[in-house]
JSON list of C-alpha atoms in Angstrom, two decimals:
[
{"chain": "A", "resi": 1, "resn": "ASP", "atom": "CA", "xyz": [25.37, 96.75, 96.35]},
{"chain": "A", "resi": 2, "resn": "ALA", "atom": "CA", "xyz": [27.42, 99.11, 94.65]},
{"chain": "A", "resi": 3, "resn": "GLU", "atom": "CA", "xyz": [29.58, 98.12, 91.84]},
{"chain": "A", "resi": 4, "resn": "ILE", "atom": "CA", "xyz": [31.42, 98.53, 88.58]},
{"chain": "A", "resi": 5, "resn": "THR", "atom": "CA", "xyz": [30.71, 96.87, 85.68]},
{"chain": "A", "resi": 6, "resn": "GLN", "atom": "CA", "xyz": [32.11, 96.51, 82.31]},
{"chain": "A", "resi": 7, "resn": "SER", "atom": "CA", "xyz": [31.00, 94.86, 79.12]},
{"chain": "A", "resi": 8, "resn": "PRO", "atom": "CA", "xyz": [31.64, 93.07, 77.23]},
{"chain": "A", "resi": 9, "resn": "ARG", "atom": "CA", "xyz": [34.17, 90.92, 79.16]},
{"chain": "A", "resi": 10, "resn": "HIS", "atom": "CA", "xyz": [35.99, 89.56, 75.91]},
{"chain": "A", "resi": 11, "resn": "LYS", "atom": "CA", "xyz": [36.11, 91.19, 72.43]},
{"chain": "A", "resi": 12, "resn": "ILE", "atom": "CA", "xyz": [37.55, 89.98, 69.32]},
{"chain": "A", "resi": 13, "resn": "THR", "atom": "CA", "xyz": [37.76, 92.69, 66.45]},
{"chain": "A", "resi": 14, "resn": "GLU", "atom": "CA", "xyz": [39.36, 93.38, 63.30]},
{"chain": "A", "resi": 15, "resn": "THR", "atom": "CA", "xyz": [41.87, 96.21, 62.46]},
{"chain": "A", "resi": 16, "resn": "GLY", "atom": "CA", "xyz": [40.40, 99.16, 61.35]},
{"chain": "A", "resi": 17, "resn": "ARG", "atom": "CA", "xyz": [36.77, 98.72, 63.03]},
{"chain": "A", "resi": 18, "resn": "GLN", "atom": "CA", "xyz": [35.57, 101.13, 65.67]},
{"chain": "A", "resi": 19, "resn": "VAL", "atom": "CA", "xyz": [34.85, 99.42, 68.89]},
{"chain": "A", "resi": 20, "resn": "THR", "atom": "CA", "xyz": [33.27, 100.54, 72.06]},
{"chain": "A", "resi": 21, "resn": "LEU", "atom": "CA", "xyz": [33.90, 99.44, 75.69]},
{"chain": "A", "resi": 22, "resn": "ALA", "atom": "CA", "xyz": [31.38, 99.97, 78.21]},
{"chain": "A", "resi": 23, "resn": "CYS", "atom": "CA", "xyz": [31.85, 100.82, 81.75]},
{"chain": "A", "resi": 24, "resn": "HIS", "atom": "CA", "xyz": [29.05, 101.51, 84.34]},
{"chain": "A", "resi": 25, "resn": "GLN", "atom": "CA", "xyz": [29.28, 102.41, 88.04]},
{"chain": "A", "resi": 26, "resn": "THR", "atom": "CA", "xyz": [26.91, 102.55, 90.69]},
{"chain": "A", "resi": 27, "resn": "TRP", "atom": "CA", "xyz": [28.87, 104.08, 93.38]},
{"chain": "A", "resi": 28, "resn": "ASN", "atom": "CA", "xyz": [27.87, 107.56, 92.28]},
{"chain": "A", "resi": 29, "resn": "HIS", "atom": "CA", "xyz": [31.63, 108.59, 92.07]},
{"chain": "A", "resi": 30, "resn": "ASN", "atom": "CA", "xyz": [32.80, 111.66, 90.15]},
{"chain": "A", "resi": 31, "resn": "ASN", "atom": "CA", "xyz": [36.20, 110.46, 88.89]},
{"chain": "A", "resi": 32, "resn": "MET", "atom": "CA", "xyz": [36.39, 107.52, 86.51]},
{"chain": "A", "resi": 33, "resn": "PHE", "atom": "CA", "xyz": [39.49, 106.17, 84.93]},
{"chain": "A", "resi": 34, "resn": "TRP", "atom": "CA", "xyz": [40.20, 103.97, 81.85]},
{"chain": "A", "resi": 35, "resn": "TYR", "atom": "CA", "xyz": [43.40, 101.60, 82.21]},
{"chain": "A", "resi": 36, "resn": "ARG", "atom": "CA", "xyz": [45.11, 99.34, 79.96]},
{"chain": "A", "resi": 37, "resn": "GLN", "atom": "CA", "xyz": [47.18, 96.29, 81.33]},
{"chain": "A", "resi": 38, "resn": "ASP", "atom": "CA", "xyz": [49.94, 94.87, 79.25]},
{"chain": "A", "resi": 39, "resn": "LEU", "atom": "CA", "xyz": [52.83, 92.53, 80.43]},
{"chain": "A", "resi": 40, "resn": "GLY", "atom": "CA", "xyz": [55.59, 94.38, 81.46]},
{"chain": "A", "resi": 41, "resn": "HIS", "atom": "CA", "xyz": [54.10, 97.76, 81.86]},
{"chain": "A", "resi": 42, "resn": "GLY", "atom": "CA", "xyz": [51.77, 97.35, 84.34]},
{"chain": "A", "resi": 43, "resn": "LEU", "atom": "CA", "xyz": [48.65, 99.55, 84.13]},
{"chain": "A", "resi": 44, "resn": "ARG", "atom": "CA", "xyz": [48.74, 102.84, 82.06]},
{"chain": "A", "resi": 45, "resn": "LEU", "atom": "CA", "xyz": [46.29, 105.48, 82.10]},
{"chain": "A", "resi": 46, "resn": "ILE", "atom": "CA", "xyz": [44.25, 106.29, 78.91]},
{"chain": "A", "resi": 47, "resn": "HIS", "atom": "CA", "xyz": [41.73, 108.69, 79.69]},
{"chain": "A", "resi": 48, "resn": "TYR", "atom": "CA", "xyz": [40.11, 109.82, 82.88]},
{"chain": "A", "resi": 49, "resn": "SER", "atom": "CA", "xyz": [36.84, 112.28, 83.94]},
{"chain": "A", "resi": 50, "resn": "TYR", "atom": "CA", "xyz": [36.41, 114.09, 87.12]},
{"chain": "A", "resi": 51, "resn": "GLY", "atom": "CA", "xyz": [32.81, 114.70, 86.50]},
{"chain": "A", "resi": 52, "resn": "VAL", "atom": "CA", "xyz": [29.89, 114.88, 83.88]},
{"chain": "A", "resi": 53, "resn": "HIS", "atom": "CA", "xyz": [30.91, 116.68, 80.59]},
{"chain": "A", "resi": 54, "resn": "ASP", "atom": "CA", "xyz": [34.61, 116.41, 81.75]},
{"chain": "A", "resi": 55, "resn": "THR", "atom": "CA", "xyz": [37.37, 114.29, 80.01]},
{"chain": "A", "resi": 56, "resn": "ASN", "atom": "CA", "xyz": [41.33, 114.36, 80.10]},
{"chain": "A", "resi": 57, "resn": "LYS", "atom": "CA", "xyz": [43.83, 112.43, 78.24]},
{"chain": "A", "resi": 58, "resn": "GLY", "atom": "CA", "xyz": [46.09, 110.32, 80.23]},
{"chain": "A", "resi": 59, "resn": "GLU", "atom": "CA", "xyz": [49.69, 108.54, 79.34]},
{"chain": "A", "resi": 60, "resn": "VAL", "atom": "CA", "xyz": [48.51, 106.63, 76.32]},
{"chain": "A", "resi": 61, "resn": "SER", "atom": "CA", "xyz": [45.36, 108.43, 74.77]},
{"chain": "A", "resi": 62, "resn": "ASP", "atom": "CA", "xyz": [46.51, 107.88, 71.27]},
{"chain": "A", "resi": 63, "resn": "GLY", "atom": "CA", "xyz": [43.84, 106.31, 69.22]},
{"chain": "A", "resi": 64, "resn": "TYR", "atom": "CA", "xyz": [41.10, 106.29, 72.15]},
{"chain": "A", "resi": 65, "resn": "SER", "atom": "CA", "xyz": [38.49, 108.60, 73.04]},
{"chain": "A", "resi": 66, "resn": "VAL", "atom": "CA", "xyz": [35.96, 108.71, 75.88]},
{"chain": "A", "resi": 67, "resn": "SER", "atom": "CA", "xyz": [32.66, 110.88, 76.54]},
{"chain": "A", "resi": 68, "resn": "ARG", "atom": "CA", "xyz": [30.84, 111.40, 80.00]},
{"chain": "A", "resi": 69, "resn": "SER", "atom": "CA", "xyz": [27.34, 112.57, 79.57]},
{"chain": "A", "resi": 70, "resn": "ASN", "atom": "CA", "xyz": [26.40, 111.09, 83.04]},
{"chain": "A", "resi": 71, "resn": "THR", "atom": "CA", "xyz": [27.84, 110.33, 86.39]},
{"chain": "A", "resi": 72, "resn": "GLU", "atom": "CA", "xyz": [27.46, 106.46, 85.88]},
{"chain": "A", "resi": 73, "resn": "ASP", "atom": "CA", "xyz": [29.10, 105.77, 82.46]},
{"chain": "A", "resi": 74, "resn": "LEU", "atom": "CA", "xyz": [32.43, 106.27, 80.76]},
{"chain": "A", "resi": 75, "resn": "PRO", "atom": "CA", "xyz": [32.65, 104.42, 77.39]},
{"chain": "A", "resi": 76, "resn": "LEU", "atom": "CA", "xyz": [35.92, 103.94, 76.02]},
{"chain": "A", "resi": 77, "resn": "THR", "atom": "CA", "xyz": [35.82, 104.09, 71.92]},
{"chain": "A", "resi": 78, "resn": "LEU", "atom": "CA", "xyz": [38.68, 102.79, 69.78]},
{"chain": "A", "resi": 79, "resn": "GLU", "atom": "CA", "xyz": [38.38, 104.87, 66.72]},
{"chain": "A", "resi": 80, "resn": "SER", "atom": "CA", "xyz": [39.95, 102.47, 64.38]},
{"chain": "A", "resi": 81, "resn": "ALA", "atom": "CA", "xyz": [41.34, 99.54, 66.10]},
{"chain": "A", "resi": 82, "resn": "ALA", "atom": "CA", "xyz": [45.05, 98.34, 65.76]},
{"chain": "A", "resi": 83, "resn": "SER", "atom": "CA", "xyz": [46.71, 95.35, 66.73]},
{"chain": "A", "resi": 84, "resn": "SER", "atom": "CA", "xyz": [48.73, 97.37, 69.23]},
{"chain": "A", "resi": 85, "resn": "GLN", "atom": "CA", "xyz": [45.47, 98.00, 71.09]},
{"chain": "A", "resi": 86, "resn": "THR", "atom": "CA", "xyz": [45.13, 94.06, 71.87]},
{"chain": "A", "resi": 87, "resn": "SER", "atom": "CA", "xyz": [45.23, 94.30, 75.76]},
{"chain": "A", "resi": 88, "resn": "VAL", "atom": "CA", "xyz": [42.82, 93.93, 78.89]},
{"chain": "A", "resi": 89, "resn": "TYR", "atom": "CA", "xyz": [41.12, 97.08, 79.61]},
{"chain": "A", "resi": 90, "resn": "PHE", "atom": "CA", "xyz": [39.99, 98.16, 83.24]},
{"chain": "A", "resi": 91, "resn": "CYS", "atom": "CA", "xyz": [37.55, 100.88, 84.37]},
{"chain": "A", "resi": 92, "resn": "ALA", "atom": "CA", "xyz": [37.93, 102.24, 87.73]},
{"chain": "A", "resi": 93, "resn": "SER", "atom": "CA", "xyz": [36.27, 105.01, 89.66]},
{"chain": "A", "resi": 94, "resn": "SER", "atom": "CA", "xyz": [36.90, 107.06, 92.96]},
{"chain": "A", "resi": 95, "resn": "ASP", "atom": "CA", "xyz": [35.44, 109.91, 94.90]},
{"chain": "A", "resi": 96, "resn": "PRO", "atom": "CA", "xyz": [38.14, 111.59, 96.49]},
{"chain": "A", "resi": 97, "resn": "GLY", "atom": "CA", "xyz": [35.65, 114.13, 97.97]},
{"chain": "A", "resi": 98, "resn": "LEU", "atom": "CA", "xyz": [34.88, 111.72, 100.45]},
{"chain": "A", "resi": 99, "resn": "ALA", "atom": "CA", "xyz": [37.44, 111.88, 103.55]},
{"chain": "A", "resi": 100, "resn": "GLY", "atom": "CA", "xyz": [39.48, 108.76, 103.52]},
{"chain": "A", "resi": 101, "resn": "THR", "atom": "CA", "xyz": [38.44, 107.32, 100.53]},
{"chain": "A", "resi": 102, "resn": "ASP", "atom": "CA", "xyz": [41.27, 107.85, 97.99]},
{"chain": "A", "resi": 103, "resn": "THR", "atom": "CA", "xyz": [40.49, 104.14, 96.80]},
{"chain": "A", "resi": 104, "resn": "GLN", "atom": "CA", "xyz": [40.19, 103.51, 92.93]},
{"chain": "A", "resi": 105, "resn": "TYR", "atom": "CA", "xyz": [37.82, 100.61, 92.52]},
{"chain": "A", "resi": 106, "resn": "PHE", "atom": "CA", "xyz": [38.15, 98.67, 89.60]},
{"chain": "A", "resi": 107, "resn": "GLY", "atom": "CA", "xyz": [36.01, 96.77, 87.21]},
{"chain": "A", "resi": 108, "resn": "PRO", "atom": "CA", "xyz": [36.50, 93.13, 86.07]},
{"chain": "A", "resi": 109, "resn": "GLY", "atom": "CA", "xyz": [38.10, 94.17, 82.78]},
{"chain": "A", "resi": 110, "resn": "THR", "atom": "CA", "xyz": [37.71, 93.62, 79.17]},
{"chain": "A", "resi": 111, "resn": "ARG", "atom": "CA", "xyz": [40.23, 91.55, 77.06]},
{"chain": "A", "resi": 112, "resn": "LEU", "atom": "CA", "xyz": [40.15, 92.89, 73.66]},
{"chain": "A", "resi": 113, "resn": "THR", "atom": "CA", "xyz": [41.80, 91.06, 70.79]},
{"chain": "A", "resi": 114, "resn": "VAL", "atom": "CA", "xyz": [42.66, 93.18, 67.76]},
{"chain": "A", "resi": 115, "resn": "LEU", "atom": "CA", "xyz": [43.20, 90.77, 64.51]},
{"chain": "B", "resi": 1, "resn": "GLN", "atom": "CA", "xyz": [59.07, 106.78, 81.50]},
{"chain": "B", "resi": 2, "resn": "GLN", "atom": "CA", "xyz": [58.14, 104.59, 84.43]},
{"chain": "B", "resi": 3, "resn": "GLN", "atom": "CA", "xyz": [57.22, 106.88, 87.06]},
{"chain": "B", "resi": 4, "resn": "VAL", "atom": "CA", "xyz": [57.22, 104.07, 89.98]},
{"chain": "B", "resi": 5, "resn": "LYS", "atom": "CA", "xyz": [59.77, 101.45, 89.48]},
{"chain": "B", "resi": 6, "resn": "GLN", "atom": "CA", "xyz": [58.84, 97.84, 90.79]},
{"chain": "B", "resi": 7, "resn": "SER", "atom": "CA", "xyz": [60.93, 94.79, 91.42]},
{"chain": "B", "resi": 8, "resn": "PRO", "atom": "CA", "xyz": [61.23, 91.79, 91.40]},
{"chain": "B", "resi": 9, "resn": "GLN", "atom": "CA", "xyz": [58.95, 91.05, 88.65]},
{"chain": "B", "resi": 10, "resn": "SER", "atom": "CA", "xyz": [58.31, 87.61, 89.69]},
{"chain": "B", "resi": 11, "resn": "LEU", "atom": "CA", "xyz": [58.89, 86.17, 93.23]},
{"chain": "B", "resi": 12, "resn": "ILE", "atom": "CA", "xyz": [58.15, 82.67, 94.25]},
{"chain": "B", "resi": 13, "resn": "VAL", "atom": "CA", "xyz": [58.20, 81.82, 98.13]},
{"chain": "B", "resi": 14, "resn": "GLN", "atom": "CA", "xyz": [57.49, 79.04, 100.51]},
{"chain": "B", "resi": 15, "resn": "LYS", "atom": "CA", "xyz": [54.14, 78.91, 102.64]},
{"chain": "B", "resi": 16, "resn": "GLY", "atom": "CA", "xyz": [55.31, 80.62, 105.70]},
{"chain": "B", "resi": 17, "resn": "GLY", "atom": "CA", "xyz": [57.79, 82.65, 104.56]},
{"chain": "B", "resi": 18, "resn": "ILE", "atom": "CA", "xyz": [58.22, 86.64, 103.89]},
{"chain": "B", "resi": 19, "resn": "SER", "atom": "CA", "xyz": [57.36, 87.91, 100.61]},
{"chain": "B", "resi": 20, "resn": "ILE", "atom": "CA", "xyz": [58.89, 91.30, 99.86]},
{"chain": "B", "resi": 21, "resn": "ILE", "atom": "CA", "xyz": [58.29, 93.33, 97.02]},
{"chain": "B", "resi": 22, "resn": "ASN", "atom": "CA", "xyz": [60.03, 96.98, 96.53]},
{"chain": "B", "resi": 23, "resn": "CYS", "atom": "CA", "xyz": [59.15, 100.20, 94.75]},
{"chain": "B", "resi": 24, "resn": "ALA", "atom": "CA", "xyz": [60.93, 103.43, 94.07]},
{"chain": "B", "resi": 25, "resn": "TYR", "atom": "CA", "xyz": [59.73, 106.83, 92.81]},
{"chain": "B", "resi": 26, "resn": "GLU", "atom": "CA", "xyz": [61.25, 109.94, 91.75]},
{"chain": "B", "resi": 27, "resn": "ASN", "atom": "CA", "xyz": [58.46, 112.66, 92.05]},
{"chain": "B", "resi": 28, "resn": "THR", "atom": "CA", "xyz": [58.52, 113.88, 95.47]},
{"chain": "B", "resi": 29, "resn": "ALA", "atom": "CA", "xyz": [55.14, 115.45, 95.08]},
{"chain": "B", "resi": 30, "resn": "PHE", "atom": "CA", "xyz": [53.69, 111.97, 95.42]},
{"chain": "B", "resi": 31, "resn": "ASP", "atom": "CA", "xyz": [51.90, 111.82, 98.93]},
{"chain": "B", "resi": 32, "resn": "TYR", "atom": "CA", "xyz": [50.12, 108.58, 98.45]},
{"chain": "B", "resi": 33, "resn": "PHE", "atom": "CA", "xyz": [51.20, 105.20, 98.24]},
{"chain": "B", "resi": 34, "resn": "PRO", "atom": "CA", "xyz": [48.76, 102.42, 97.83]},
{"chain": "B", "resi": 35, "resn": "TRP", "atom": "CA", "xyz": [49.06, 98.62, 96.95]},
{"chain": "B", "resi": 36, "resn": "TYR", "atom": "CA", "xyz": [46.85, 96.70, 94.89]},
{"chain": "B", "resi": 37, "resn": "GLN", "atom": "CA", "xyz": [46.23, 93.03, 94.70]},
{"chain": "B", "resi": 38, "resn": "GLN", "atom": "CA", "xyz": [45.14, 91.41, 91.46]},
{"chain": "B", "resi": 39, "resn": "PHE", "atom": "CA", "xyz": [43.93, 87.83, 91.02]},
{"chain": "B", "resi": 40, "resn": "PRO", "atom": "CA", "xyz": [43.82, 86.27, 87.76]},
{"chain": "B", "resi": 41, "resn": "GLY", "atom": "CA", "xyz": [40.85, 87.30, 85.66]},
{"chain": "B", "resi": 42, "resn": "LYS", "atom": "CA", "xyz": [39.99, 90.07, 88.16]},
{"chain": "B", "resi": 43, "resn": "GLY", "atom": "CA", "xyz": [40.60, 93.92, 88.48]},
{"chain": "B", "resi": 44, "resn": "PRO", "atom": "CA", "xyz": [43.11, 95.06, 90.83]},
{"chain": "B", "resi": 45, "resn": "ALA", "atom": "CA", "xyz": [41.97, 95.86, 94.45]},
{"chain": "B", "resi": 46, "resn": "LEU", "atom": "CA", "xyz": [43.16, 98.09, 97.22]},
{"chain": "B", "resi": 47, "resn": "LEU", "atom": "CA", "xyz": [45.18, 96.00, 99.93]},
{"chain": "B", "resi": 48, "resn": "ILE", "atom": "CA", "xyz": [47.07, 98.69, 101.87]},
{"chain": "B", "resi": 49, "resn": "ALA", "atom": "CA", "xyz": [47.93, 102.11, 101.54]},
{"chain": "B", "resi": 50, "resn": "ILE", "atom": "CA", "xyz": [50.53, 104.77, 103.48]},
{"chain": "B", "resi": 51, "resn": "ARG", "atom": "CA", "xyz": [51.18, 108.30, 103.54]},
{"chain": "B", "resi": 52, "resn": "PRO", "atom": "CA", "xyz": [54.61, 109.67, 103.68]},
{"chain": "B", "resi": 53, "resn": "ASP", "atom": "CA", "xyz": [54.21, 110.99, 107.23]},
{"chain": "B", "resi": 54, "resn": "VAL", "atom": "CA", "xyz": [54.33, 107.53, 108.80]},
{"chain": "B", "resi": 55, "resn": "SER", "atom": "CA", "xyz": [57.41, 105.18, 108.13]},
{"chain": "B", "resi": 56, "resn": "GLU", "atom": "CA", "xyz": [55.31, 101.86, 108.47]},
{"chain": "B", "resi": 57, "resn": "LYS", "atom": "CA", "xyz": [51.76, 100.76, 108.13]},
{"chain": "B", "resi": 58, "resn": "LYS", "atom": "CA", "xyz": [50.48, 97.05, 108.89]},
{"chain": "B", "resi": 59, "resn": "GLU", "atom": "CA", "xyz": [47.18, 95.52, 108.46]},
{"chain": "B", "resi": 60, "resn": "GLY", "atom": "CA", "xyz": [47.38, 91.72, 109.53]},
{"chain": "B", "resi": 61, "resn": "ARG", "atom": "CA", "xyz": [50.07, 89.85, 107.92]},
{"chain": "B", "resi": 62, "resn": "PHE", "atom": "CA", "xyz": [50.73, 93.04, 105.39]},
{"chain": "B", "resi": 63, "resn": "THR", "atom": "CA", "xyz": [53.03, 95.71, 106.32]},
{"chain": "B", "resi": 64, "resn": "ILE", "atom": "CA", "xyz": [54.23, 98.74, 104.00]},
{"chain": "B", "resi": 65, "resn": "SER", "atom": "CA", "xyz": [57.67, 100.20, 105.03]},
{"chain": "B", "resi": 66, "resn": "PHE", "atom": "CA", "xyz": [58.18, 103.85, 103.68]},
{"chain": "B", "resi": 67, "resn": "ASN", "atom": "CA", "xyz": [61.88, 105.60, 103.31]},
{"chain": "B", "resi": 68, "resn": "LYS", "atom": "CA", "xyz": [60.80, 109.11, 102.39]},
{"chain": "B", "resi": 69, "resn": "SER", "atom": "CA", "xyz": [64.36, 110.07, 101.99]},
{"chain": "B", "resi": 70, "resn": "ALA", "atom": "CA", "xyz": [65.24, 107.15, 99.97]},
{"chain": "B", "resi": 71, "resn": "LYS", "atom": "CA", "xyz": [62.07, 107.34, 97.67]},
{"chain": "B", "resi": 72, "resn": "GLN", "atom": "CA", "xyz": [61.46, 103.80, 98.39]},
{"chain": "B", "resi": 73, "resn": "PHE", "atom": "CA", "xyz": [58.68, 101.87, 99.65]},
{"chain": "B", "resi": 74, "resn": "SER", "atom": "CA", "xyz": [57.92, 97.95, 100.12]},
{"chain": "B", "resi": 75, "resn": "LEU", "atom": "CA", "xyz": [55.61, 95.59, 100.72]},
{"chain": "B", "resi": 76, "resn": "HIS", "atom": "CA", "xyz": [56.02, 92.65, 103.48]},
{"chain": "B", "resi": 77, "resn": "ILE", "atom": "CA", "xyz": [53.65, 89.86, 103.43]},
{"chain": "B", "resi": 78, "resn": "MET", "atom": "CA", "xyz": [54.36, 87.87, 106.50]},
{"chain": "B", "resi": 79, "resn": "ASP", "atom": "CA", "xyz": [53.58, 84.05, 106.69]},
{"chain": "B", "resi": 80, "resn": "SER", "atom": "CA", "xyz": [53.05, 84.04, 103.04]},
{"chain": "B", "resi": 81, "resn": "GLN", "atom": "CA", "xyz": [49.90, 81.64, 102.22]},
{"chain": "B", "resi": 82, "resn": "PRO", "atom": "CA", "xyz": [49.10, 80.03, 98.75]},
{"chain": "B", "resi": 83, "resn": "GLY", "atom": "CA", "xyz": [45.89, 82.37, 98.86]},
{"chain": "B", "resi": 84, "resn": "ASP", "atom": "CA", "xyz": [48.43, 85.27, 98.62]},
{"chain": "B", "resi": 85, "resn": "SER", "atom": "CA", "xyz": [49.41, 84.15, 95.26]},
{"chain": "B", "resi": 86, "resn": "ALA", "atom": "CA", "xyz": [48.58, 86.98, 93.00]},
{"chain": "B", "resi": 87, "resn": "THR", "atom": "CA", "xyz": [50.15, 89.97, 91.15]},
{"chain": "B", "resi": 88, "resn": "TYR", "atom": "CA", "xyz": [50.84, 92.93, 93.08]},
{"chain": "B", "resi": 89, "resn": "PHE", "atom": "CA", "xyz": [51.20, 96.63, 92.03]},
{"chain": "B", "resi": 90, "resn": "CYS", "atom": "CA", "xyz": [52.30, 99.53, 93.87]},
{"chain": "B", "resi": 91, "resn": "ALA", "atom": "CA", "xyz": [51.11, 102.95, 92.93]},
{"chain": "B", "resi": 92, "resn": "ALA", "atom": "CA", "xyz": [51.85, 106.72, 93.89]},
{"chain": "B", "resi": 93, "resn": "SER", "atom": "CA", "xyz": [49.59, 109.70, 93.49]},
{"chain": "B", "resi": 94, "resn": "ILE", "atom": "CA", "xyz": [49.29, 113.34, 94.63]},
{"chain": "B", "resi": 95, "resn": "GLN", "atom": "CA", "xyz": [46.27, 114.06, 96.28]},
{"chain": "B", "resi": 96, "resn": "THR", "atom": "CA", "xyz": [45.08, 117.08, 94.86]},
{"chain": "B", "resi": 97, "resn": "GLY", "atom": "CA", "xyz": [41.45, 115.59, 94.38]},
{"chain": "B", "resi": 98, "resn": "ALA", "atom": "CA", "xyz": [41.79, 113.93, 91.43]},
{"chain": "B", "resi": 99, "resn": "ASN", "atom": "CA", "xyz": [44.12, 110.86, 92.47]},
{"chain": "B", "resi": 100, "resn": "ASN", "atom": "CA", "xyz": [45.59, 109.71, 89.20]},
{"chain": "B", "resi": 101, "resn": "LEU", "atom": "CA", "xyz": [47.74, 106.79, 90.07]},
{"chain": "B", "resi": 102, "resn": "PHE", "atom": "CA", "xyz": [50.80, 106.07, 88.75]},
{"chain": "B", "resi": 103, "resn": "PHE", "atom": "CA", "xyz": [51.53, 102.30, 88.83]},
{"chain": "B", "resi": 104, "resn": "GLY", "atom": "CA", "xyz": [54.42, 100.13, 88.93]},
{"chain": "B", "resi": 105, "resn": "THR", "atom": "CA", "xyz": [55.01, 97.17, 86.41]},
{"chain": "B", "resi": 106, "resn": "GLY", "atom": "CA", "xyz": [53.68, 94.39, 88.82]},
{"chain": "B", "resi": 107, "resn": "THR", "atom": "CA", "xyz": [55.12, 91.44, 90.60]},
{"chain": "B", "resi": 108, "resn": "ARG", "atom": "CA", "xyz": [53.91, 88.16, 90.20]},
{"chain": "B", "resi": 109, "resn": "LEU", "atom": "CA", "xyz": [53.71, 86.28, 93.62]},
{"chain": "B", "resi": 110, "resn": "THR", "atom": "CA", "xyz": [53.80, 82.50, 93.77]},
{"chain": "B", "resi": 111, "resn": "VAL", "atom": "CA", "xyz": [53.54, 80.71, 96.96]},
{"chain": "B", "resi": 112, "resn": "ILE", "atom": "CA", "xyz": [54.08, 77.17, 97.03]},
{"chain": "B", "resi": 113, "resn": "PRO", "atom": "CA", "xyz": [52.87, 74.95, 99.62]}
]
């Protein structure tokens, strides 16, 4: 079955370290998204990609970067982790090119703690 | 600023009761309004969605009511069950092909037996 996976599921790191969160989908979707979820803020868009080699900034992109070298993967990198980046991160994918499939499919999330 | 405003933040309903969650938006270009359901430790999953050409959509016990003139939409859960206890997010997007979603802040629903 097609799915979207994230790794690691839990990560503890120290301030200033570089961290990369992985996202892998087997839906063959063109669009992929990274969100962070914080209490009182809901889900906020960090970065998104419409296809290979395409990346775009979302609402809260400062301190984060992504790259898209293939259809299946969109890793999220925190260049220098800060305590304010402690959050739960969700990856999602969609393929609006297919009629009636505006749905975004979410991964299980990565809980990141920056000490 | 929050593009989609959601209320209440939390809701406690007796089993068998009706749960109602409300959302409001300002951007009249939005043309797709989904609701996502999230259980603890899981990612959000699409529950039901509506487009502005209809005022109501029903799927089982879940109904979206949409008021285009008021720029408001709501989720009604009829005959609420303990298994419905979850966090619910409304969202909105412009279906230009990118379908970037703007989410509300979420409502934590607890259905007590």
